[in-house]
């Protein structure tokens, strides 16, 4: 199948509707019936403003987070329409990909 890999970049202290942004995005993916989402904690990074975000013992709130999804065109449209309706401010990368599943599902 051809579609999109969408990666959202945020950090642990970013919130939407009172929840950590990364967790909210994963829950939104479930709510929309998307095929999956993975929340990935990162060690450190910096954004467009040059500010460093890092996972340090006393600064876990600044830990960078990524949420990665593989989506069909229709799923991508539904997701981005919902994000716009929610007025979410996030940086993302959207790249064309081929994806699928190999083998049979285990019990």
XYZ file of N, CA and C in Angstrom:
321
model
N 0.856 -1.173 0.000
C 0.000 0.000 0.000
C 0.904 1.239 0.000
N 0.467 2.255 -0.702
C 1.199 3.514 -0.699
C 0.439 4.535 0.135
N 1.169 5.358 0.822
C 0.552 6.359 1.681
C 1.604 7.306 2.218
N 1.469 7.632 3.482
C 2.314 8.639 4.121
C 2.872 8.146 5.444
N 4.114 8.487 5.722
C 4.643 8.365 7.081
C 4.616 9.767 7.652
N 3.874 9.927 8.724
C 3.759 11.220 9.381
C 4.441 11.119 10.737
N 5.366 12.032 10.984
C 6.062 12.091 12.264
C 5.808 13.454 12.885
N 5.255 13.450 14.091
C 5.027 14.684 14.841
C 6.131 14.819 15.877
N 6.623 16.032 16.066
C 7.684 16.303 17.033
C 7.130 17.204 18.124
N 7.310 16.774 19.358
C 6.822 17.532 20.501
C 7.773 17.288 21.671
N 7.382 17.649 22.873
C 8.183 17.344 24.061
C 7.254 17.019 25.216
N 7.794 16.408 26.231
C 7.012 15.849 27.335
C 6.090 16.868 27.991
N 6.501 18.119 28.113
C 5.670 19.096 28.818
C 4.599 19.727 27.935
N 4.636 19.504 26.615
C 3.594 20.044 25.733
C 2.276 19.338 26.032
N 1.203 20.094 26.100
C -0.086 19.537 26.478
C -1.171 19.976 25.496
N -2.183 19.117 25.390
C -3.403 19.463 24.660
C -4.558 18.847 25.427
N -5.537 19.656 25.747
C -6.693 19.206 26.530
C -6.267 18.555 27.850
N -5.200 19.114 28.448
C -4.741 18.654 29.755
C -3.894 17.396 29.748
N -3.656 16.815 28.572
C -2.861 15.571 28.478
C -1.552 15.860 27.759
N -0.523 15.074 28.040
C 0.710 15.224 27.260
C 0.402 15.054 25.763
N 0.958 15.937 24.937
C 0.645 15.961 23.511
C 0.880 14.605 22.841
N 2.001 13.952 23.156
C 2.290 12.657 22.546
C 1.222 11.629 22.867
N 0.820 11.552 24.120
C -0.232 10.612 24.520
C -1.552 10.968 23.859
N -1.858 12.268 23.770
C -3.096 12.709 23.147
C -3.130 12.301 21.671
N -1.993 12.446 20.964
C -1.934 12.061 19.551
C -2.160 10.564 19.360
N -1.570 9.743 20.223
C -1.766 8.292 20.132
C -3.237 7.955 20.374
N -3.838 8.573 21.370
C -5.253 8.326 21.653
C -6.127 8.802 20.497
N -5.789 9.930 19.890
C -6.532 10.432 18.744
C -6.469 9.428 17.586
N -5.286 8.864 17.356
C -5.136 7.857 16.295
C -6.074 6.674 16.552
N -6.168 6.242 17.794
C -7.087 5.135 18.142
C -8.533 5.550 17.910
N -8.873 6.746 18.358
C -10.240 7.253 18.212
C -10.653 7.329 16.738
N -9.722 7.718 15.873
C -10.006 7.845 14.442
C -9.935 6.513 13.700
N -9.565 5.448 14.406
C -9.486 4.133 13.792
C -8.298 3.973 12.858
N -7.224 4.730 13.110
C -6.029 4.626 12.278
C -5.323 3.310 12.572
N -4.458 2.882 11.676
C -3.844 1.550 11.785
C -2.798 1.459 12.892
N -2.315 2.579 13.413
C -1.363 2.532 14.513
C -0.628 3.842 14.689
N -0.007 3.980 15.829
C 0.815 5.147 16.150
C 1.835 4.698 17.186
N 3.046 5.213 17.071
C 4.102 4.866 18.014
C 4.652 6.132 18.640
N 4.662 6.163 19.967
C 5.230 7.280 20.718
C 6.668 6.923 21.056
N 7.605 7.750 20.605
C 9.030 7.464 20.760
C 9.685 8.567 21.588
N 10.177 8.250 22.786
C 10.929 9.252 23.544
C 12.331 9.393 22.947
N 12.838 10.602 22.937
C 14.172 10.863 22.390
C 15.076 11.418 23.487
N 16.357 11.315 23.287
C 17.332 11.789 24.277
C 17.457 13.306 24.268
N 17.631 13.895 23.063
C 17.691 15.344 22.989
C 17.481 15.815 21.560
N 17.158 17.089 21.419
C 16.949 17.695 20.113
C 16.705 19.176 20.290
N 16.628 19.888 19.164
C 16.273 21.297 19.235
C 15.327 21.622 18.095
N 14.536 22.662 18.289
C 13.532 23.027 17.305
C 13.901 24.279 16.541
N 12.902 24.825 15.839
C 13.112 25.981 14.972
C 13.634 27.212 15.717
N 13.339 27.295 17.004
C 13.813 28.441 17.781
C 15.219 28.230 18.340
N 15.821 27.079 18.073
C 17.174 26.793 18.535
C 17.264 26.336 19.978
N 16.135 26.270 20.674
C 16.127 25.863 22.084
C 16.342 24.362 22.202
N 17.288 23.964 23.042
C 17.606 22.554 23.257
C 16.580 21.923 24.184
N 16.080 20.764 23.795
C 15.197 19.952 24.633
C 15.948 18.657 24.891
N 16.058 18.280 26.162
C 16.834 17.086 26.497
C 16.212 16.360 27.674
N 16.437 15.045 27.718
C 15.976 14.207 28.828
C 17.106 14.129 29.839
N 17.051 14.959 30.806
C 18.024 14.954 31.895
C 17.281 14.578 33.171
N 18.006 14.152 34.167
C 17.396 13.676 35.408
C 16.394 14.686 35.980
N 16.759 15.965 36.001
C 15.891 16.975 36.605
C 15.017 17.687 35.583
N 15.141 17.364 34.304
C 14.420 18.091 33.269
C 13.628 17.161 32.348
N 13.015 16.129 32.876
C 12.283 15.197 32.025
C 11.119 15.860 31.300
N 10.621 16.981 31.821
C 9.527 17.684 31.157
C 9.946 18.189 29.785
N 11.238 18.362 29.556
C 11.734 18.854 28.276
C 12.150 17.731 27.336
N 11.894 16.482 27.706
C 12.293 15.350 26.867
C 11.568 15.409 25.524
N 12.313 15.367 24.428
C 11.676 15.357 23.107
C 10.888 14.062 22.901
N 9.807 14.166 22.159
C 8.961 13.024 21.856
C 8.613 13.067 20.369
N 8.504 11.880 19.764
C 8.034 11.755 18.386
C 6.830 10.824 18.390
N 5.866 11.131 17.547
C 4.754 10.222 17.310
C 4.785 9.904 15.822
N 4.910 8.615 15.488
C 5.067 8.170 14.104
C 3.853 7.342 13.697
N 3.345 7.624 12.484
C 2.194 6.904 11.950
C 2.418 6.609 10.475
N 1.943 5.449 10.004
C 1.887 5.129 8.579
C 0.416 5.177 8.186
N 0.085 6.036 7.224
C -1.317 6.324 6.923
C -1.618 6.240 5.441
N -2.841 5.838 5.123
C -3.327 5.936 3.751
C -3.648 7.410 3.482
N -3.915 7.739 2.239
C -4.292 9.117 1.893
C -5.537 9.543 2.654
N -6.540 8.671 2.691
C -7.795 9.000 3.374
C -7.576 9.179 4.882
N -6.783 8.307 5.493
C -6.496 8.436 6.928
C -5.751 9.733 7.215
N -4.808 10.054 6.363
C -4.044 11.296 6.523
C -4.969 12.508 6.468
N -5.881 12.516 5.514
C -6.831 13.634 5.407
C -7.685 13.762 6.657
N -8.208 12.642 7.148
C -9.038 12.674 8.366
C -8.254 13.191 9.560
N -7.011 12.712 9.697
C -6.179 13.135 10.827
C -5.909 14.633 10.775
N -5.477 15.125 9.630
C -5.135 16.546 9.545
C -6.361 17.450 9.651
N -7.499 16.998 9.169
C -8.735 17.771 9.366
C -9.059 17.891 10.851
N -8.900 16.791 11.571
C -9.176 16.815 13.015
C -8.180 17.696 13.756
N -6.898 17.602 13.395
C -5.884 18.441 14.050
C -6.162 19.920 13.812
N -6.593 20.271 12.609
C -6.944 21.664 12.326
C -8.162 22.089 13.137
N -9.152 21.221 13.254
C -10.342 21.533 14.049
C -10.002 21.714 15.519
N -8.999 20.968 15.994
C -8.566 21.054 17.394
C -7.627 22.235 17.627
N -7.212 22.909 16.544
C -6.291 24.044 16.615
C -4.977 23.674 17.314
N -4.441 22.510 16.912
C -3.198 21.998 17.481
C -2.015 22.642 16.767
N -1.015 23.077 17.544
C 0.207 23.654 16.985
C 1.325 22.620 17.142
N 1.749 22.018 16.009
C 2.764 20.964 16.027
C 3.619 21.040 14.772
N 4.895 20.691 14.915
C 5.756 20.513 13.750
C 5.641 19.058 13.328
N 5.597 18.817 12.021
C 5.501 17.451 11.522
C 6.287 17.303 10.238
N 6.585 16.051 9.901
C 7.161 15.673 8.622
C 6.220 14.652 8.013
N 5.871 14.851 6.746
C 4.968 13.940 6.033
C 5.686 13.506 4.762
N 5.995 12.209 4.683
C 6.769 11.694 3.555
C 6.038 10.527 2.906
N 6.077 10.444 1.571
C 5.443 9.313 0.897
C 6.185 8.020 1.206
N 5.403 6.954 1.468
C 5.993 5.654 1.798
C 5.171 4.521 1.194
N 5.806 3.369 1.129
C 5.110 2.118 0.839
C 5.113 1.335 2.140
N 3.964 0.774 2.519
C 3.912 0.012 3.761
C 2.997 -1.186 3.598
N 3.157 -2.148 4.476
C 2.334 -3.351 4.445
C 2.695 -4.248 5.605
N 2.167 -5.453 5.579
C 2.409 -6.432 6.625
C 2.896 -7.711 5.986
N 3.899 -8.320 6.587
C 4.438 -9.603 6.118
C 3.985 -10.712 7.046
N 3.800 -11.898 6.520
C 3.478 -13.057 7.351
C 2.067 -12.996 7.911
N 1.750 -14.034 8.693
C 0.450 -14.112 9.322
C 0.523 -13.572 10.743
N -0.575 -13.022 11.187
C -0.643 -12.498 12.555
C -0.538 -13.659 13.540
N 0.223 -13.468 14.615
C 0.336 -14.499 15.650
C -0.881 -14.418 16.568
N -1.203 -15.536 17.184
C -2.398 -15.606 18.039
C -2.238 -14.864 19.321
